[in-house]
mmCIF file of C-alpha atoms in Angstrom:
data_model
loop_
_atom_site.group_PDB
_atom_site.id
_atom_site.type_symbol
_atom_site.label_atom_id
_atom_site.label_comp_id
_atom_site.label_asym_id
_atom_site.label_seq_id
_atom_site.Cartn_x
_atom_site.Cartn_y
_atom_site.Cartn_z
ATOM 1 C CA MET K 1 9.701 21.403 2.502
ATOM 2 C CA ARG K 2 9.969 20.807 6.235
ATOM 3 C CA THR K 3 7.783 18.189 7.913
ATOM 4 C CA LYS K 4 5.847 20.754 9.979
ATOM 5 C CA GLU K 5 5.130 22.862 6.911
ATOM 6 C CA LEU K 6 3.998 19.793 4.988
ATOM 7 C CA LYS K 7 1.604 18.717 7.751
ATOM 8 C CA ALA K 8 0.220 22.259 7.973
ATOM 9 C CA MET K 9 -0.400 22.227 4.224
ATOM 10 C CA LYS K 10 -2.264 18.953 4.529
ATOM 11 C CA ARG K 11 -4.553 20.408 7.245
ATOM 12 C CA GLU K 12 -5.657 23.238 4.969
ATOM 13 C CA LEU K 13 -9.052 22.743 3.312
ATOM 14 C CA PRO K 14 -9.555 23.449 -0.410
ATOM 15 C CA GLY K 15 -11.501 26.462 -1.609
ATOM 16 C CA PRO K 16 -15.174 26.739 -2.669
ATOM 17 C CA GLU K 17 -14.492 25.396 -6.188
ATOM 18 C CA PHE K 18 -13.581 22.043 -4.639
ATOM 19 C CA TRP K 19 -16.735 21.847 -2.555
ATOM 20 C CA ALA K 20 -18.762 22.706 -5.596
ATOM 21 C CA LEU K 21 -17.134 19.787 -7.440
ATOM 22 C CA ILE K 22 -18.069 17.208 -4.805
ATOM 23 C CA HIS K 23 -21.465 18.698 -3.912
ATOM 24 C CA PRO K 24 -23.436 16.281 -6.178
ATOM 25 C CA HIS K 25 -22.063 13.422 -4.085
ATOM 26 C CA THR K 26 -22.154 14.990 -0.603
ATOM 27 C CA GLY K 27 -25.040 17.388 -0.612
ATOM 28 C CA VAL K 28 -24.950 20.162 1.975
ATOM 29 C CA LEU K 29 -21.649 20.181 3.877
ATOM 30 C CA ALA K 30 -21.781 20.244 7.668
ATOM 31 C CA GLU K 31 -18.123 19.712 8.672
ATOM 32 C CA ALA K 32 -14.831 18.579 7.189
ATOM 33 C CA GLN K 33 -12.277 17.208 9.629
ATOM 34 C CA PRO K 34 -8.790 16.553 8.214
ATOM 35 C CA THR K 35 -7.216 13.297 9.386
ATOM 36 C CA ALA K 36 -3.678 12.359 10.318
ATOM 37 C CA ARG K 37 -3.552 9.525 7.776
ATOM 38 C CA GLY K 38 -2.929 9.852 4.069
ATOM 39 C CA TYR K 39 0.460 11.490 3.698
ATOM 40 C CA GLY K 40 0.505 10.656 -0.009
ATOM 41 C CA SER K 41 -2.556 12.879 -0.645
ATOM 42 C CA ASP K 42 -3.038 16.637 -0.583
ATOM 43 C CA LEU K 43 -5.885 16.136 1.821
ATOM 44 C CA THR K 44 -7.570 13.305 3.687
ATOM 45 C CA ALA K 45 -10.678 14.192 5.711
ATOM 46 C CA VAL K 46 -13.900 12.871 7.154
ATOM 47 C CA ILE K 47 -16.742 14.903 5.657
ATOM 48 C CA GLU K 48 -19.967 15.186 7.569
ATOM 49 C CA CYS K 49 -22.646 16.074 5.036
ATOM 50 C CA GLU K 50 -26.175 15.603 3.842
ATOM 51 C CA LYS K 51 -25.423 12.367 2.015
ATOM 52 C CA GLY K 52 -22.531 11.148 4.165
ATOM 53 C CA PRO K 53 -20.411 10.846 6.117
ATOM 54 C CA PHE K 54 -17.523 10.037 3.809
ATOM 55 C CA PHE K 55 -13.771 9.589 4.141
ATOM 56 C CA VAL K 56 -12.262 11.532 1.233
ATOM 57 C CA LYS K 57 -8.806 11.441 -0.358
ATOM 58 C CA VAL K 58 -8.067 14.554 -2.393
ATOM 59 C CA MET K 59 -5.260 15.256 -4.860
ATOM 60 C CA ARG K 60 -4.379 18.078 -7.162
ATOM 61 C CA ASN K 61 -5.096 16.807 -10.648
ATOM 62 C CA ARG K 62 -1.552 16.945 -11.945
ATOM 63 C CA PRO K 63 0.201 14.372 -14.139
ATOM 64 C CA GLY K 64 2.644 12.122 -12.294
ATOM 65 C CA GLY K 65 2.992 9.329 -9.769
ATOM 66 C CA ARG K 66 0.776 10.722 -7.085
ATOM 67 C CA ARG K 67 -2.175 11.145 -9.432
ATOM 68 C CA ALA K 68 -1.503 7.667 -10.820
ATOM 69 C CA SER K 69 -1.566 6.181 -7.349
ATOM 70 C CA LEU K 70 -5.000 7.664 -6.619
ATOM 71 C CA MET K 71 -6.242 6.380 -9.949
ATOM 72 C CA ARG K 72 -5.015 2.904 -9.080
ATOM 73 C CA GLU K 73 -6.716 3.091 -5.730
ATOM 74 C CA ARG K 74 -9.987 3.912 -7.496
ATOM 75 C CA LEU K 75 -9.621 1.069 -10.010
ATOM 76 C CA ILE K 76 -8.622 -1.605 -7.508
ATOM 77 C CA ASN K 77 -11.311 -0.896 -4.891
ATOM 78 C CA PRO K 78 -13.991 -3.232 -6.297
ATOM 79 C CA ALA K 79 -11.514 -6.145 -5.962
ATOM 80 C CA VAL K 80 -10.508 -5.416 -2.347
ATOM 81 C CA GLN K 81 -13.748 -4.505 -0.632
ATOM 82 C CA SER K 82 -13.615 -7.733 1.397
ATOM 83 C CA VAL K 83 -10.663 -6.231 3.304
ATOM 84 C CA SER K 84 -10.961 -2.501 2.647
ATOM 85 C CA PRO K 85 -13.656 0.195 2.950
ATOM 86 C CA ALA K 86 -15.806 0.585 -0.174
ATOM 87 C CA LEU K 87 -15.282 3.454 -2.607
ATOM 88 C CA LEU K 88 -18.705 5.113 -2.873
ATOM 89 C CA TRP K 89 -17.973 7.850 -5.409
ATOM 90 C CA HIS K 90 -15.208 9.593 -7.285
ATOM 91 C CA THR K 91 -15.002 12.844 -9.183
ATOM 92 C CA GLU K 92 -12.460 15.082 -10.846
ATOM 93 C CA ASP K 93 -12.055 18.298 -12.827
ATOM 94 C CA ASP K 94 -9.009 20.113 -14.205
ATOM 95 C CA GLU K 95 -7.938 21.115 -10.671
ATOM 96 C CA TRP K 96 -8.936 18.285 -8.328
ATOM 97 C CA LEU K 97 -9.288 14.562 -8.085
ATOM 98 C CA ALA K 98 -11.270 13.091 -5.148
ATOM 99 C CA LEU K 99 -12.326 9.692 -3.876
ATOM 100 C CA GLY K 100 -15.126 9.244 -1.397
ATOM 101 C CA PHE K 101 -15.032 6.129 0.812
ATOM 102 C CA ASP K 102 -17.309 4.565 3.396
ATOM 103 C CA VAL K 103 -16.342 5.769 6.862
ATOM 104 C CA VAL K 104 -15.285 2.990 9.258
ATOM 105 C CA ASP K 105 -14.843 3.412 13.014
ATOM 106 C CA ALA K 106 -11.346 2.032 13.579
ATOM 107 C CA ARG K 107 -7.894 2.812 14.911
ATOM 108 C CA ARG K 108 -4.390 2.070 13.703
ATOM 109 C CA SER K 109 -3.041 -1.271 14.836
ATOM 110 C CA ASP K 110 -0.233 -1.946 17.292
ATOM 111 C CA PHE K 111 2.627 -4.054 15.907
ATOM 112 C CA THR K 112 4.687 -4.265 19.129
ATOM 113 C CA PRO K 113 5.534 -7.704 20.572
ATOM 114 C CA ALA K 114 2.990 -7.716 23.401
ATOM 115 C CA SER K 115 0.160 -6.279 21.313
ATOM 116 C CA PRO K 116 -3.219 -8.072 21.346
ATOM 117 C CA ASP K 117 -3.697 -6.843 17.752
ATOM 118 C CA LEU K 118 -1.162 -9.153 16.170
ATOM 119 C CA ARG K 119 -3.395 -12.080 15.467
ATOM 120 C CA ALA K 120 -5.929 -9.858 13.746
ATOM 121 C CA VAL K 121 -3.183 -8.123 11.751
ATOM 122 C CA VAL K 122 -1.767 -11.441 10.559
ATOM 123 C CA GLY K 123 -5.240 -12.741 9.765
ATOM 124 C CA LEU K 124 -5.842 -9.706 7.531
ATOM 125 C CA VAL K 125 -2.544 -10.128 5.732
ATOM 126 C CA ASP K 126 -3.328 -13.786 5.196
ATOM 127 C CA ARG K 127 -6.685 -12.862 3.644
ATOM 128 C CA LEU K 128 -4.907 -10.841 1.020
ATOM 129 C CA GLY K 129 -3.948 -14.131 -0.515
ATOM 130 C CA ASP K 130 -7.637 -14.854 -1.197
ATOM 131 C CA LEU K 131 -8.177 -11.718 -3.299
ATOM 132 C CA HIS K 132 -8.881 -12.256 -6.940
ATOM 133 C CA LEU K 133 -6.455 -10.525 -9.313
ATOM 134 C CA PRO K 134 -8.683 -8.246 -11.465
ATOM 135 C CA GLU K 135 -7.885 -7.797 -15.115
ATOM 136 C CA VAL K 136 -6.769 -4.203 -14.617
ATOM 137 C CA ALA K 137 -3.996 -5.330 -12.220
ATOM 138 C CA ARG K 138 -2.483 -7.692 -14.740
ATOM 139 C CA ASN K 139 -0.786 -4.667 -16.252
ATOM 140 C CA TRP K 140 0.718 -3.642 -12.870
ATOM 141 C CA PRO K 141 3.673 -6.038 -12.369
ATOM 142 C CA GLU K 142 5.633 -5.504 -9.174
ATOM 143 C CA SER K 143 9.080 -4.215 -10.035
ATOM 144 C CA ARG K 144 10.151 -1.849 -7.238
ATOM 145 C CA TRP K 145 12.572 -4.374 -5.755
ATOM 146 C CA ASP K 146 14.048 -5.365 -9.079
ATOM 147 C CA ARG K 147 16.911 -2.804 -9.123
ATOM 148 C CA PHE K 148 17.981 -3.960 -5.674
ATOM 149 C CA THR K 149 18.493 -7.583 -6.732
ATOM 150 C CA VAL K 150 21.748 -9.062 -7.921
ATOM 151 C CA ASP K 151 20.430 -9.977 -11.367
ATOM 152 C CA GLU K 152 17.321 -10.668 -13.424
ATOM 153 C CA VAL K 153 17.206 -14.257 -12.266
ATOM 154 C CA GLU K 154 16.745 -13.072 -8.707
ATOM 155 C CA ALA K 155 14.161 -10.521 -9.750
ATOM 156 C CA GLU K 156 12.124 -13.267 -11.381
ATOM 157 C CA LEU K 157 11.599 -14.824 -7.964
ATOM 158 C CA PHE K 158 9.327 -11.881 -7.090
ATOM 159 C CA ARG K 159 6.960 -12.490 -10.072
ATOM 160 C CA GLY K 160 3.545 -13.986 -9.589
ATOM 161 C CA ASP K 161 -0.170 -13.528 -10.053
ATOM 162 C CA SER K 162 -1.141 -12.428 -6.540
ATOM 163 C CA LEU K 163 -2.683 -9.041 -5.860
ATOM 164 C CA LEU K 164 -0.293 -7.167 -3.577
ATOM 165 C CA HIS K 165 -0.770 -4.190 -1.238
ATOM 166 C CA THR K 166 3.005 -3.781 -0.485
ATOM 167 C CA ASP K 167 2.599 -1.094 2.199
ATOM 168 C CA ILE K 168 1.690 -3.097 5.294
ATOM 169 C CA ASN K 169 2.278 -0.897 8.306
ATOM 170 C CA PRO K 170 0.400 0.004 11.559
ATOM 171 C CA SER K 171 -1.382 3.015 9.979
ATOM 172 C CA ASN K 172 -2.645 0.976 7.037
ATOM 173 C CA VAL K 173 -4.015 -1.942 9.091
ATOM 174 C CA ILE K 174 -6.883 -0.518 11.054
ATOM 175 C CA LEU K 175 -9.033 -2.335 13.661
ATOM 176 C CA GLY K 176 -12.508 -1.598 14.992
ATOM 177 C CA GLU K 177 -15.183 -3.304 16.992
ATOM 178 C CA ARG K 178 -17.207 -3.972 13.884
ATOM 179 C CA GLY K 179 -14.464 -4.843 11.391
ATOM 180 C CA ARG K 180 -10.853 -4.910 10.352
ATOM 181 C CA TRP K 181 -9.418 -3.348 7.211
ATOM 182 C CA ILE K 182 -6.305 -2.763 5.190
ATOM 183 C CA VAL K 183 -6.414 0.709 3.756
ATOM 184 C CA ASP K 184 -4.466 2.989 1.474
ATOM 185 C CA TRP K 185 -4.239 0.904 -1.649
ATOM 186 C CA ALA K 186 -2.081 3.563 -3.253
ATOM 187 C CA TRP K 187 0.091 1.252 -5.383
ATOM 188 C CA PRO K 188 -1.342 -2.239 -5.730
ATOM 189 C CA THR K 189 0.649 -4.540 -7.976
ATOM 190 C CA ARG K 190 0.789 -8.131 -9.283
ATOM 191 C CA GLY K 191 3.561 -10.339 -7.899
ATOM 192 C CA ALA K 192 4.592 -13.224 -5.662
ATOM 193 C CA GLY K 193 2.144 -13.758 -2.825
ATOM 194 C CA PHE K 194 4.822 -13.905 -0.107
ATOM 195 C CA ILE K 195 5.726 -10.248 -0.617
ATOM 196 C CA ASP K 196 3.013 -8.826 1.645
ATOM 197 C CA PRO K 197 3.790 -11.167 4.571
ATOM 198 C CA ALA K 198 7.501 -10.335 4.022
ATOM 199 C CA CYS K 199 6.694 -6.593 4.228
ATOM 200 C CA LEU K 200 4.937 -7.379 7.505
ATOM 201 C CA VAL K 201 8.071 -9.098 8.806
ATOM 202 C CA VAL K 202 10.144 -5.973 8.374
ATOM 203 C CA GLN K 203 7.535 -3.864 10.046
ATOM 204 C CA LEU K 204 7.294 -6.269 13.008
ATOM 205 C CA ILE K 205 11.096 -6.201 13.466
ATOM 206 C CA ALA K 206 10.964 -2.387 13.370
ATOM 207 C CA ALA K 207 8.294 -2.546 16.098
ATOM 208 C CA GLY K 208 10.536 -4.571 18.405
ATOM 209 C CA HIS K 209 10.165 -8.238 17.388
ATOM 210 C CA THR K 210 13.162 -10.447 16.853
ATOM 211 C CA PRO K 211 13.503 -11.693 13.275
ATOM 212 C CA GLU K 212 12.628 -15.186 14.474
ATOM 213 C CA ALA K 213 9.424 -14.008 16.155
ATOM 214 C CA ALA K 214 8.472 -11.843 13.149
ATOM 215 C CA GLU K 215 8.814 -14.808 10.788
ATOM 216 C CA GLY K 216 6.792 -16.909 13.223
ATOM 217 C CA TRP K 217 3.890 -14.559 12.700
ATOM 218 C CA ALA K 218 4.447 -14.546 8.923
ATOM 219 C CA ALA K 219 4.315 -18.329 8.998
ATOM 220 C CA GLU K 220 0.601 -18.044 9.765
ATOM 221 C CA CYS K 221 0.085 -16.698 6.238
ATOM 222 C CA ARG K 222 -0.446 -19.373 3.590
ATOM 223 C CA ALA K 223 1.451 -17.386 0.941
ATOM 224 C CA TRP K 224 4.548 -17.369 3.166
ATOM 225 C CA VAL K 225 4.350 -21.098 3.898
ATOM 226 C CA ASP K 226 4.015 -21.908 0.169
ATOM 227 C CA ALA K 227 6.898 -19.671 -0.884
ATOM 228 C CA ASP K 228 10.337 -20.869 -2.048
ATOM 229 C CA PRO K 229 12.758 -20.027 0.794
ATOM 230 C CA ALA K 230 15.330 -18.931 -1.772
ATOM 231 C CA ALA K 231 12.820 -16.322 -3.027
ATOM 232 C CA ILE K 232 12.310 -15.012 0.510
ATOM 233 C CA ASP K 233 16.118 -14.892 0.993
ATOM 234 C CA ALA K 234 16.512 -12.842 -2.219
ATOM 235 C CA PHE K 235 13.685 -10.544 -1.127
ATOM 236 C CA ALA K 236 15.241 -10.005 2.274
ATOM 237 C CA ALA K 237 18.513 -9.020 0.662
ATOM 238 C CA ALA K 238 16.825 -6.718 -1.842
ATOM 239 C CA THR K 239 14.715 -5.142 0.947
ATOM 240 C CA ARG K 240 17.877 -4.426 2.957
ATOM 241 C CA ARG K 241 19.416 -2.664 -0.022
ATOM 242 C CA MET K 242 16.202 -0.748 -0.742
ATOM 243 C CA HIS K 243 15.793 0.577 2.815
ATOM 244 C CA ARG K 244 19.521 1.368 3.130
ATOM 245 C CA SER K 245 19.369 3.336 -0.124
ATOM 246 C CA ARG K 246 16.367 5.336 1.150
ATOM 247 C CA ALA K 247 17.880 5.967 4.574
ATOM 248 C CA ASP K 248 21.143 7.210 3.014
ATOM 249 C CA ARG K 249 19.229 9.488 0.647
ATOM 250 C CA TYR K 250 17.226 11.104 3.448
ATOM 251 C CA PRO K 251 19.410 11.002 6.564
ATOM 252 C CA GLU K 252 17.152 13.456 8.396
ATOM 253 C CA ALA K 253 14.290 10.917 8.396
ATOM 254 C CA ALA K 254 14.838 8.790 11.487
ATOM 255 C CA TRP K 255 12.068 6.380 10.589
ATOM 256 C CA LEU K 256 13.889 5.440 7.360
ATOM 257 C CA GLU K 257 16.970 4.570 9.387
ATOM 258 C CA ASP K 258 14.754 2.446 11.688
ATOM 259 C CA MET K 259 13.431 0.548 8.683
ATOM 260 C CA ALA K 260 16.940 0.079 7.278
ATOM 261 C CA THR K 261 18.092 -1.336 10.616
ATOM 262 C CA ALA K 262 15.141 -3.725 10.743
ATOM 263 C CA ALA K 263 15.684 -4.911 7.158
ATOM 264 C CA GLN K 264 19.365 -5.497 7.873
ATOM 265 C CA ALA K 265 18.520 -7.597 10.948
ATOM 266 C CA TRP K 266 16.100 -9.672 8.906
ATOM 267 C CA ALA K 267 18.564 -10.202 6.021
ATOM 268 C CA ALA K 268 21.300 -11.190 8.521
ATOM 269 C CA HIS K 269 18.892 -13.659 10.208
ATOM 270 C CA ARG K 270 18.221 -15.342 6.879
ATOM 271 C CA GLY K 271 21.883 -15.426 5.975
ATOM 272 C CA ALA K 272 21.106 -13.094 3.083
ATOM 273 C CA TRP K 273 23.619 -10.490 4.287
ATOM 274 C CA SER K 274 26.857 -10.846 6.232
ATOM 275 C CA GLY K 275 28.155 -7.352 5.802
ATOM 276 C CA ASP K 276 30.248 -8.178 2.762
ATOM 277 C CA ASP K 277 27.819 -7.543 -0.090
ATOM 278 C CA VAL K 278 28.206 -3.806 -0.231
ATOM 279 C CA GLY K 279 28.150 -2.851 -3.897
ATOM 280 C CA LEU K 280 27.050 -6.298 -4.914
ATOM 281 C CA ALA K 281 24.113 -4.899 -6.859
ATOM 282 C CA SER K 282 25.696 -1.524 -7.534
ATOM 283 C CA SER K 283 25.166 -1.933 -11.247
ATOM 284 C CA ARG K 284 21.433 -2.233 -10.677
ATOM 285 C CA VAL K 285 20.853 0.165 -7.766
ATOM 286 C CA GLN K 286 20.457 3.711 -8.943
ATOM 287 C CA HIS K 287 20.911 6.363 -6.282
#
């Protein structure tokens, strides 16, 4: 499906059966305004209503990864409300699955080098290290980088008992006059605490920072400071392979190439890639 067609689909509102489903939580509906965020959902919208407003994420209730991600977001919300808007209600039937969140007045953050947002962004990422790992997340070990490592020994460096967000980007770090939040907990996992600051590093490089400057910001996060440098090196190398694999798979997506370029610059900066490791993890990377 083309990007324009996909966006158009996401702007379409569900039919009356959906509004009947959520009516016990919303009361009389006044307006539903689809939002630009939430590309992993069938619909994200701010609903003005009798009992609201609410920010809703809506998914077709179909088995698979997308449904599982919304279920994870529902289950993890009680543990992340210190840094994320509260989930106020949820509902589902055979056709739809919906989450209703508190509405916050905020904008996406700016990751560029001169941005005044950077200290707030880094402060939020640092606060992730204070989150308690709930019992439900103990069964969600982080493994997405494993197949891009050289071997199991390297993959073990990414293990840990920190609650991870793993999708730190300008759209998911939102800032307002009355608060700051990290949103879209679509796939929280349990792993090494340095992973979220490391994800921030790649995003900062993609936004125009040098690798040195990006790591300087990450160094304000306690989980980064406490990490084994060898683990960060291994993660940088695995991240380069991950983003290169995605960019090669979808060459029409310019943003994936941008991320691959940023990850390559970071890996080279750390000495984790010199251009001669092509195929090094070929037995583990599945295209």
